[in-house]
Amino acid sequence: MSGHKIKIAARLRPKIPGEIDDEGIQVIHADTGSNIRVPNPRDLSQIFNFPFSSCYGPDSTQGEIFENDVAPLIEVVYSGVTVTVFAYGVTSSGKTHTMQGNKSEPGIIPRVVREMFHHKATLNKASVDLVVSYMEIYKDECYDLLVQRETAPKLPVRENDAGQVFVANLTSIPIDSVEEFDLIYARASKHRSVGSTNLNNASSRSHAVLTIEVTMTDSEAHTTLTGKINLVDLAGSENNKLTGNDSIRMAESAAINKSLSVLGQVVHALNQGASRIPYRNSKLTRILQDALGGSSVGLLICNLAPGTKFRQDSLNTLNFAVRTKNVENRPVVNERDTRPQPKPHFAAVQAAAPRLPPAVLQPSQISSNNLPGPSRGRISIGGAGMTTRNGPRPSLAGPPSRMPRASNAFMGKGRPSIGGSGLAMWGEQPSMQLTDVDLDERIARAVEAEVARRLKEHERQREREEAEKRVKEEEEEQQRLLQQRESSITISDSERTFSSFDSQDRRSQSMSLPSGILTPLLRSHRDLDSQMRSRLREMEERMEMGNKETKLASVQSPSSRKKTGRAYVSLARAHSEKGDLQVALDLYRKAETYVPDNIKLKERILEIEWTIKNGREFVPSPRKVRKPKSKKRKPRMATTEESDLDAQTTEGGEIEIPVAGPSGLDPVNVPLKRIVEEDEDFEEDQVESLLKRARHEEGVKVEEV
Ligand SMILES: Nc1ncnc2c1ncn2[C@@H]1O[C@H](COP(=O)(O)OP(=O)(O)OP(=O)(O)O)[C@@H](O)[C@H]1O
């Protein structure tokens, strides 16, 4: 399949009781197309237009969105392609309502499942199997929502040989009817992390990913076609000032905001055609890798909340949407040849690692107590990623087209079945007989856990050893300096006798010299001694100070180190301008710990050292004229002449502002992100926090700059 851009739909929710709708955002349907209009929060006379092929206003229904944008994708899933639908937006903008809905207004998820079964019924294929898996990413860890929450372990994210990312050990349950699904889904949804905030009584504290996978086996053609739809309800970005979050919610919020920010970075990097896409910076992007610039078909639903309160958030959401719509995926059809592969050579069998078959619980009566409908359901628990009746598969990424499939005698329909009801996952304890396959699976998991534990232990041991080595080196260095000082003191204590390290030969030689000949030399030794003493003292102080800073620097990211370095330089400069050269020198040296490769900084340190030593006056170099910050943040705000002119956005997230030019009014396109995105004003903040820290530090008295 050729490149396929992610489709965008925007939905503005109606106001909810207690909310003021001041028409901050509007959905406009015109003959030329539909768009979302948002006034610029910094200049209300400017209107940003966001044209999308699907825009839904507050009166839109769940059915409308499903029919227009999601239902057509079901056929794509049945053609063996992975489809990903995500709901994105600020907290309380209606993501969960859109994806999940409620009993009277079911959302996309229940509708998708109905449509999947409906489509299945129209197919004339012998074997069409559906399975569901459901997981959440809570504080950057993956949890299985199909198992009891209290016992759900953190699931590892892995990558297989084909480069496909999957969540290992994620449960997948075969579903044979809508009713079966509804029951499973209702139970699992209770396991999702939800909490109350000022903005939403039932705010999702995690990103939830529900996957419905369909496997179509054609035994005559010996092929298996696997389609999948991932339905992702993202947690909403949060402004903690508005949500009034407590410490627990704050920690959740930090994880949510971080993962969403990485999502933005991934989209940005994809748009830039960057060589490195930061998928690995969060579990969310790692898991959605296939949906962002990968091999799936994507639909992004941008949820918007009405009113001025959410205006800036809505602009951020729309800005993200504009960037995302340029991301191109390359969908592939996931078809596999099921013919048994020729037997590998004996040597190859010996060399190959043993492949463990998945554990498959085949309860005789899965639905008798819990699930309505025919009792044909089976629960398969992934031993290596999401496991279906046809073998292990990654959970979010399908294998590439025509991937050869390993033949496995344990897989397929003729597997040994196991007694028991399969209800253990819901907390009940069925009596269950384990087969060899199950035992193998359990052993494999235990081995896997043990290997992970040992690796962790090994890593901890390595870190301990490294820390010990560092301490030892520091002690040795101090010892060395001490010895040096002692030996130099020996020199200065006596002009007549030489230090212990002088040899007997030298002594006898010197004794034979005419008297007075060494005096100038010894005098210079004495000078050297006092110089060395003060130098050593200085070095010790610097080392002590440096250690503290080095420790701090070592835990910071490269960009934070740079920022801290810049903040110290800024402080140092202020002190050098006031004439506090010693304080300035200390601060420049601190800065050096954070930016050790900065040549200019080294030069500045030498310059000040020299000035202090020689008692000269220090004349700081003139400050660079920097562009005013406000200009950087607001690169293109309308001037007085422009402010009363209506502004129109163009495709691709640019704002078109008419500007008075030589030939009358010329339109000027300004990239919207430059206007909407906040520029981080770290320097002031950083200086402020450093000042606080510096005030508590002994020895460095820093005044407010
Ligand atoms: N289209 C809609 N029609 C009616 N009510 C809606 C609609 N969209 C959202 N709501 C209501 O708005 C409130 C917030 O919606 P929802 O919980 O879906 O937001 P969310 O974006 O999932 O928030 P969070 O990120 O905090 O989980 C809910 O009470 C929901 O019922």
XYZ file of C-alpha atoms and ligand atoms in Angstrom, residues 11-16 57-58 60 62 89-98 102 105 192 195 197 199-206 233-238 303, ligand 1:
71
model
C -15.217 17.325 17.967
C -16.379 20.148 20.204
C -18.345 18.860 23.178
C -21.393 20.693 24.510
C -21.046 22.653 27.721
C -21.672 20.619 30.828
C -20.190 20.574 16.798
C -21.785 20.281 20.240
C -23.204 15.980 16.966
C -22.029 9.418 18.706
C -7.521 16.471 23.918
C -7.274 18.336 27.187
C -8.780 16.790 30.299
C -12.617 16.793 30.289
C -12.834 17.506 26.558
C -14.874 14.342 25.948
C -12.347 11.698 24.888
C -13.778 8.910 27.031
C -17.293 9.975 26.073
C -16.361 9.683 22.408
C -22.417 5.372 28.086
C -24.983 7.014 24.012
C -8.887 1.408 34.579
C -9.752 9.780 39.574
C -10.179 16.392 39.572
C -12.266 19.607 35.887
C -13.580 16.071 35.642
C -15.244 13.871 38.258
C -14.131 10.781 36.423
C -10.873 11.775 34.842
C -8.863 9.042 33.137
C -5.467 8.853 34.795
C -4.034 6.567 32.147
C -8.410 6.747 24.759
C -5.529 9.001 25.726
C -5.402 10.666 29.113
C -5.911 14.413 28.804
C -3.202 16.995 29.165
C -3.676 18.879 32.410
C -11.692 16.533 21.402
N -20.412 15.011 23.264
C -20.787 15.047 24.546
N -22.077 15.120 24.883
C -22.452 15.169 26.172
N -21.602 15.137 27.215
C -20.300 15.046 26.944
C -19.819 14.993 25.608
N -18.495 14.923 25.646
C -18.165 14.914 26.941
N -19.235 14.987 27.713
C -19.243 15.020 29.188
O -18.144 15.824 29.611
C -17.522 15.282 30.750
C -16.051 15.046 30.477
O -15.953 14.089 29.438
P -14.882 12.910 29.451
O -14.778 12.283 30.787
O -15.212 12.041 28.314
O -13.580 13.753 29.195
P -12.097 13.221 28.942
O -11.559 14.024 27.836
O -12.086 11.754 28.786
O -11.395 13.671 30.279
P -10.091 13.055 30.994
O -8.955 13.286 30.096
O -9.990 13.847 32.252
O -10.381 11.626 31.230
C -18.272 14.011 31.085
O -19.212 14.293 32.075
C -18.967 13.656 29.783
O -20.152 12.940 29.995
